Short mmCIF file of C-alpha atoms in Angstrom, two decimals:
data_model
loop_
_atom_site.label_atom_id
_atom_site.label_comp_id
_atom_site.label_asym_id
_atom_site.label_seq_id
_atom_site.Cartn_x
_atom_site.Cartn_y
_atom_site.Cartn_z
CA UNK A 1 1.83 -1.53 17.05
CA UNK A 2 4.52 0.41 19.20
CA UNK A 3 7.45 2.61 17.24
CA UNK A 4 9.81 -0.46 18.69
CA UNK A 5 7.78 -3.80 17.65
CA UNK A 6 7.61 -2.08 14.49
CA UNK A 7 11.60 -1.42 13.53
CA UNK A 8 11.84 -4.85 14.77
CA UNK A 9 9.78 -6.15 11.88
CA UNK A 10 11.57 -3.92 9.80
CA UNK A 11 15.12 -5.15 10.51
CA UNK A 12 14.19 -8.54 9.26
CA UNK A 13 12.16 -6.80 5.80
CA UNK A 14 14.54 -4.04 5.35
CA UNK A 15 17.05 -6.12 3.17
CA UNK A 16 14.95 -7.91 1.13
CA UNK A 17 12.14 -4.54 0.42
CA UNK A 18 15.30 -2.39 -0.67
CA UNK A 19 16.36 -4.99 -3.45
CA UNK A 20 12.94 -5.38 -4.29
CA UNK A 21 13.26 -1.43 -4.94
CA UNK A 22 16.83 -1.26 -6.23
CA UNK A 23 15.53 -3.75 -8.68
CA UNK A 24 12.50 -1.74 -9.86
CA UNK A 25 14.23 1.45 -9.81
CA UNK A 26 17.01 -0.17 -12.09
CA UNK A 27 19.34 -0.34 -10.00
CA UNK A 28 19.10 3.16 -8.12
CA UNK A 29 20.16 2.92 -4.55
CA UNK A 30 19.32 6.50 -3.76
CA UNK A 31 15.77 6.45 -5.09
CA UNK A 32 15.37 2.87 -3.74
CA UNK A 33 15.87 3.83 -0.06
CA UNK A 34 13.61 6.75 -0.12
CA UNK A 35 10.64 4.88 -1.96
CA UNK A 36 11.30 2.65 0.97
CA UNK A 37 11.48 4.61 3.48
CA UNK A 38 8.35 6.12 2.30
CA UNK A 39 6.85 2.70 2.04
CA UNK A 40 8.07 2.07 5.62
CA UNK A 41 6.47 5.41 7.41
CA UNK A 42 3.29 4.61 5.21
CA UNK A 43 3.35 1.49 6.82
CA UNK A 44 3.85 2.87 10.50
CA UNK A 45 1.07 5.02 10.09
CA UNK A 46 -1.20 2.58 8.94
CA UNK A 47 0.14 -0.28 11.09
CA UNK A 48 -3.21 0.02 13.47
CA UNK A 49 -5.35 -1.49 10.53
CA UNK A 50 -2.84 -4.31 10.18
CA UNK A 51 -4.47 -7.61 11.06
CA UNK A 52 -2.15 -10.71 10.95
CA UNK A 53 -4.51 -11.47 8.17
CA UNK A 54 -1.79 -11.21 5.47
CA UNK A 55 1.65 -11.86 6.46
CA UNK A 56 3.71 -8.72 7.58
CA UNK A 57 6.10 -8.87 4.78
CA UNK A 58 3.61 -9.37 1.79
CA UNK A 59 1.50 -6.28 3.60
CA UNK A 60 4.96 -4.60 3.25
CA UNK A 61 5.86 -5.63 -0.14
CA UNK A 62 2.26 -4.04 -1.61
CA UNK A 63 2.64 -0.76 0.18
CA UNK A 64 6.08 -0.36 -0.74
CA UNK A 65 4.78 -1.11 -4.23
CA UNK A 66 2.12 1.28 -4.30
CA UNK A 67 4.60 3.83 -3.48
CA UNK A 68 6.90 3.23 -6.11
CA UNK A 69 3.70 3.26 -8.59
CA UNK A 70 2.97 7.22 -7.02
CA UNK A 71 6.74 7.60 -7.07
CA UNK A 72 7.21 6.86 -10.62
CA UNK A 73 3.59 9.01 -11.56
CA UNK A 74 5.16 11.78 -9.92
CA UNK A 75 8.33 12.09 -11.81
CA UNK A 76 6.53 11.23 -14.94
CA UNK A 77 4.77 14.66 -14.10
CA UNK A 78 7.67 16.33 -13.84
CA UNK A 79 10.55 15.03 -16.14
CA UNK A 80 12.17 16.77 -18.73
CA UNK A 81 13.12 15.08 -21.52
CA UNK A 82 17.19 14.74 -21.51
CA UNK A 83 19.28 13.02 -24.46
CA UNK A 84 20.28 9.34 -23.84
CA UNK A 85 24.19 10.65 -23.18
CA UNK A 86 23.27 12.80 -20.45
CA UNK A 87 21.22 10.23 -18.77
CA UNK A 88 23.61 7.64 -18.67
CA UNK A 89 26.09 9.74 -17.15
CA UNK A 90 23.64 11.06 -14.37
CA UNK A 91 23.26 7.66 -13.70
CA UNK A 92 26.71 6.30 -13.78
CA UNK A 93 28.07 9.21 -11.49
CA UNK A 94 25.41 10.30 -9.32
CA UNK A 95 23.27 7.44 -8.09
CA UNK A 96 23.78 4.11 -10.15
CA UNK A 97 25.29 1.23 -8.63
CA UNK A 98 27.02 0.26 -11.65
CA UNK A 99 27.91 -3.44 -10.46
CA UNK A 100 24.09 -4.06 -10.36
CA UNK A 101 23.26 -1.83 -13.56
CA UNK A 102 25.50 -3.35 -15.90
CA UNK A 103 24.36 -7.23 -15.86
CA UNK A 104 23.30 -7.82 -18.67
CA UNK A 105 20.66 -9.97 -17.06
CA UNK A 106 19.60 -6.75 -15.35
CA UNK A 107 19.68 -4.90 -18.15
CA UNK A 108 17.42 -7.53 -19.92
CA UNK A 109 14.81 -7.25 -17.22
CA UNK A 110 14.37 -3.39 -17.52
CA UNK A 111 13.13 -3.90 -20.69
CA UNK A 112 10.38 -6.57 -19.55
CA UNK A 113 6.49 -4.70 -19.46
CA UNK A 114 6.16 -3.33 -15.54
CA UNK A 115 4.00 -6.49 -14.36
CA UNK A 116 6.13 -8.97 -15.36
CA UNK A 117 9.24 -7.38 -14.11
CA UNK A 118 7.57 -7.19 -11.15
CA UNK A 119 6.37 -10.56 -10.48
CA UNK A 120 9.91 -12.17 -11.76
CA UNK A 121 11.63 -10.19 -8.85
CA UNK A 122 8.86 -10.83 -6.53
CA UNK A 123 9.15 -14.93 -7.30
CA UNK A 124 12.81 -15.67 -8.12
CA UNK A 125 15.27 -13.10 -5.78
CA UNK A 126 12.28 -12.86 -3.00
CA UNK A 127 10.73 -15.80 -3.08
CA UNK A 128 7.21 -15.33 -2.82
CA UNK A 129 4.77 -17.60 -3.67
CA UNK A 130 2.27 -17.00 -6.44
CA UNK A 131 -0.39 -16.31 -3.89
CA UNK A 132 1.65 -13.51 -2.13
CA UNK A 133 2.26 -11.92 -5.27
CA UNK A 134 -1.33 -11.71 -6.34
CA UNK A 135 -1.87 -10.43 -2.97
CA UNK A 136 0.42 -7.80 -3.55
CA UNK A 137 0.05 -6.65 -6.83
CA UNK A 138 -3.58 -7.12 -6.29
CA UNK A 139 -4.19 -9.23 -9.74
CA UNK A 140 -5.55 -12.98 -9.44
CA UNK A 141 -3.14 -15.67 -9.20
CA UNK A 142 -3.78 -17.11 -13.04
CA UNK A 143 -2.39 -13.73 -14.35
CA UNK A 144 0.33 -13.89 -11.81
CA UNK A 145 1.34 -17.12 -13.53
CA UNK A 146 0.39 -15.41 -16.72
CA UNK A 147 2.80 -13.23 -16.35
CA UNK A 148 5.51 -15.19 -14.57
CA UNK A 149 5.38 -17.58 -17.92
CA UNK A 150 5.80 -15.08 -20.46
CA UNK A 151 8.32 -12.73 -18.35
CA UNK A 152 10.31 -15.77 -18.53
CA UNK A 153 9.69 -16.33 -22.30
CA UNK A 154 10.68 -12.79 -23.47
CA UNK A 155 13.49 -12.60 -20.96
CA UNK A 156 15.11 -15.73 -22.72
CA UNK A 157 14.43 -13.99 -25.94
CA UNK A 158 16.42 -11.11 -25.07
CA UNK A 159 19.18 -12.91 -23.35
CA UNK A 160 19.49 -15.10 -26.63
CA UNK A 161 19.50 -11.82 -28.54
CA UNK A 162 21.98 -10.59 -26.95
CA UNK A 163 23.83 -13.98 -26.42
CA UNK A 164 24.54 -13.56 -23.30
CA UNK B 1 17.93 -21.64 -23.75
CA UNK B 2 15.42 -23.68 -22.24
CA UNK B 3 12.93 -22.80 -19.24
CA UNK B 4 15.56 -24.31 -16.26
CA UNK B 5 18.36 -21.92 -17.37
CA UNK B 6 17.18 -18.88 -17.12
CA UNK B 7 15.14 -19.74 -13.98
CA UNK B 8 18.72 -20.73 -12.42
CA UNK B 9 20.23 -17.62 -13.76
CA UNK B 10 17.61 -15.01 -12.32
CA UNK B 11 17.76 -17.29 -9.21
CA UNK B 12 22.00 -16.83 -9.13
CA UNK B 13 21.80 -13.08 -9.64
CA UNK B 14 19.75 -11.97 -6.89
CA UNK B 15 21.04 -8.73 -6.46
CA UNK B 16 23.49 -7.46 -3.45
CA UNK B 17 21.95 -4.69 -1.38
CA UNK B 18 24.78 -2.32 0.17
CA UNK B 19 24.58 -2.04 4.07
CA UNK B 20 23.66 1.10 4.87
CA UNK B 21 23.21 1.88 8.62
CA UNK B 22 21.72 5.25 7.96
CA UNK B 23 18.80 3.57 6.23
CA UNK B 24 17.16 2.53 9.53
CA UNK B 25 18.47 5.81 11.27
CA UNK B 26 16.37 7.87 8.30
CA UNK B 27 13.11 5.79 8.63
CA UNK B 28 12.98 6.69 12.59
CA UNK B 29 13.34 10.06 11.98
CA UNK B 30 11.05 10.18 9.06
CA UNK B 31 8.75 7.58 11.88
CA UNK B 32 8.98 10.93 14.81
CA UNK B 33 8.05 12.91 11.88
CA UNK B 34 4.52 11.50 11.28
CA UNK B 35 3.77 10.46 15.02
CA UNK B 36 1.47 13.06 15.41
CA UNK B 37 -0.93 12.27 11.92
CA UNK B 38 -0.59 8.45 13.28
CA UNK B 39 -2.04 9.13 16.62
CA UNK B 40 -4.78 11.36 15.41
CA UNK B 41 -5.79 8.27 12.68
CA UNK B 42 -5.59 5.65 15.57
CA UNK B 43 -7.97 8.24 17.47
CA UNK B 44 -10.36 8.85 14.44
CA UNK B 45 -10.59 4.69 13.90
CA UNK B 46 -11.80 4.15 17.34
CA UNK B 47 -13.95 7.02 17.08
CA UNK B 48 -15.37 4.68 14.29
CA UNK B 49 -15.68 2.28 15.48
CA UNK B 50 -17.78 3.46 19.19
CA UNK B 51 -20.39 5.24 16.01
CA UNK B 52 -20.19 2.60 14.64
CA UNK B 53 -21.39 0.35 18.07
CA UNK B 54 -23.76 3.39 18.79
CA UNK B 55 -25.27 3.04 15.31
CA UNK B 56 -26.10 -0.69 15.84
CA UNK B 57 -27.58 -0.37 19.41
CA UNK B 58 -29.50 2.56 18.43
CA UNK B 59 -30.97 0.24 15.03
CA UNK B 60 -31.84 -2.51 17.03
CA UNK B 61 -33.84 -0.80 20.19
CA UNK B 62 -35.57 1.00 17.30
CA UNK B 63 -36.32 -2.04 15.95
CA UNK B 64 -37.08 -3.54 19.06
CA UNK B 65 -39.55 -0.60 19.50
CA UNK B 66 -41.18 -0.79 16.59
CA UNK B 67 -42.01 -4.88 17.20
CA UNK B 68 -43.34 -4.34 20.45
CA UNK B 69 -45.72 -1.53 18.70
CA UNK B 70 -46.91 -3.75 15.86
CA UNK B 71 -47.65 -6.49 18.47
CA UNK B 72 -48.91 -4.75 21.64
CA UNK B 73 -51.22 -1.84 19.72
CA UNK B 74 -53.91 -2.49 17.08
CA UNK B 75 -52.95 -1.36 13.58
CA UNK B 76 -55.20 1.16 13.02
CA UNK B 77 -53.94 3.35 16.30
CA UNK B 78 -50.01 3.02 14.99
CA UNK B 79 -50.98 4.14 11.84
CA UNK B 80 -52.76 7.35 13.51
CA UNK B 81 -49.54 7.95 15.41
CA UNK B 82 -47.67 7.91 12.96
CA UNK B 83 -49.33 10.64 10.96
CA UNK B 84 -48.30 12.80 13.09
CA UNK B 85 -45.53 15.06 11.00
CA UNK B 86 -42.98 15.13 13.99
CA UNK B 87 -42.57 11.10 13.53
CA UNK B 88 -42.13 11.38 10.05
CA UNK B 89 -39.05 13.70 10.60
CA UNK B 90 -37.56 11.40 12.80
CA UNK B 91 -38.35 8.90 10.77
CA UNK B 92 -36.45 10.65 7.93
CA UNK B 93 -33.60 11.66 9.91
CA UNK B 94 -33.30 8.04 11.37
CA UNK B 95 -32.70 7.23 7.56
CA UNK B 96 -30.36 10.35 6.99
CA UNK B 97 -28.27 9.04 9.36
CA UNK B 98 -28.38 5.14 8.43
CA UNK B 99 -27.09 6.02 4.44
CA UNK B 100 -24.56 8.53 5.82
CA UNK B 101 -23.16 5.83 7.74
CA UNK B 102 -23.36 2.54 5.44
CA UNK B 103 -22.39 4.77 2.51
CA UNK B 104 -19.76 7.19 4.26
CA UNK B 105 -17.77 4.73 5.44
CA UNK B 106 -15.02 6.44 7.85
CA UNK B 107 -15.59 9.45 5.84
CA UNK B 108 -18.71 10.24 7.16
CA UNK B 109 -17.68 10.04 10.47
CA UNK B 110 -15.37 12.71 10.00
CA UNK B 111 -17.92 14.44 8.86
CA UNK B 112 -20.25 13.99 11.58
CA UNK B 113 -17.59 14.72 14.16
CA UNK B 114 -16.44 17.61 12.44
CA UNK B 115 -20.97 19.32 12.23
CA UNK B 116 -22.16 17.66 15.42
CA UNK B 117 -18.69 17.54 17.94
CA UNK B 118 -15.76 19.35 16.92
CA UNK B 119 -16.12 21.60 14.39
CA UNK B 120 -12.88 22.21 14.07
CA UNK B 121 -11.37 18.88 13.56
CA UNK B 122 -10.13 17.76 10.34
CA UNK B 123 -12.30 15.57 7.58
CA UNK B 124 -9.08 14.37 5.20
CA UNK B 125 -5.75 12.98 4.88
CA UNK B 126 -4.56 15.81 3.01
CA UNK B 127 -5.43 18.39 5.83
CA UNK B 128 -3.71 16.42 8.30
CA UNK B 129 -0.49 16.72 5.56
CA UNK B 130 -0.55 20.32 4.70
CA UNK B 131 -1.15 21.20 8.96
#
């Protein structure tokens, strides 16, 4: 796949991968756009092994979600332990967009297990189908539903906690 | 709250992504960046793959070979020739070279390239990285 064919792809994924990521990475554009940039150069260099066998943007999708798995092993490698106040002000000044950070929905999802956050963003702002998501996360589709059902059960829960 | 509302809530709060027309701008770059380690993978695939074709062709005019011997020469005559030790090191090598490759993978063709062609071409990912 030539440098060109490729960005062309990637004007038409770019939008919907870097909510996927702002999403994931609650709601940090910074960190977002690199993970997807990463994702996207992975992609490039790999794009010889792509086959049409997938679709282009569900072969996107798991890359750029592999990369945010490394990503997020990485820092876990790394952090240092910081009290609550001084995180949320990191946040809030240096590299949260606070419109997105501070729905409460948003806020709700964060505190969903990893694959069911995942496969709620994946199937209600992105639209994939069950089947793409199992392709991407790499699970079979009855646990995609799995966890699509009870994503949706504890989200309510916490919504009604909260009463939103 | 039943099922329907929060499904129409998480489907009306799809979050906005800011336009950023540096984002496409950064991926080029980072694109140029890795041209080189993308060119040398393309290379090492096909590589791959022509071992790969060379692998079969070889396996089946061995195999070929071997037929034609059972049928065309009287048992007792192929099993004298192949006493001799110099056919039994083929024979073994022949196999050396059949488990490298089912079992390798790509790997072993790195591998191979890197004893039998150029010996100083890389074997991983992460010497391709740290270059």
């Amino acid at each position: 796949m030539t440098e060109e064919r490729f960005i062309d792809l990637v004007r038409v994924e770019q939008e919907p991968l870097r909510r996927f990521l702002l999403v994931l990475c609650d709601g940090d554009s910074a960190l977002a756009d690199d993970i997807a940039q990463n994702a996207l150069v992975r992609a490039y260099v790999a794009s010889g092994s792509f086959r049409s066998l997938s679709k282009f943007r569900t072969w996107l999708f798991r890359i750029a979600y592999n990369c945010y798995i490394d990503n997020r092993r990485r820092r876990s490698l790394v952090t240092v332990p910081i009290d609550d106040d001084e995180a949320r002000n990191l946040r809030a000044e240096d590299s949260t967009d606070s419109s997105f950070r501070y729905q409460k929905l948003h806020q709700a999802l964060e505190r969903l297990p990893e694959k069911e956050k995942v496969a709620i963003i994946l199937f209600y702002f992105e639209n994939h189908s069950v089947k793409e998501i199992s392709s991407i996360l790499d699970i079979p589709a009855g646990t995609v539903k799995y966890h699509l059902s009870s994503g949706r059960n504890r989200l309510k829960k916490i919504v009604a906690d909260e009463r939103y | 709250m039943k099922d329907i509302d929060i499904e129409d809530l998480l489907r009306n709060s799809k979050p906005v992504v800011k336009d950023d027309p540096t984002f496409l701008l950064e991926t080029r770059r980072r694109m140029r960046d890795v041209e080189g380690i993308k060119d040398e993978v393309d290379r090492q695939r096909g590589y791959g793959r022509t071992v790969l074709l060379i692998t079969l062709i070889i396996g089946m005019v061995t195999g070929i070979m071997v037929a034609a011997t059972l049928l065309l020469f009287p048992m007792d005559s192929v099993f004298a020739f192949i006493g001799e030790w110099k056919l039994y090191l083929a024979l073994a090598a022949a196999i050396v070279v059949v488990v490298i490759t089912i079992f390798g993978r790509d790997r072993s063709f790195l591998v191979l390239n890197k004893l039998l062609v150029f010996p100083h071409s890389k074997t991983t990912m992460e010497e391709y990285l740290t270059d």
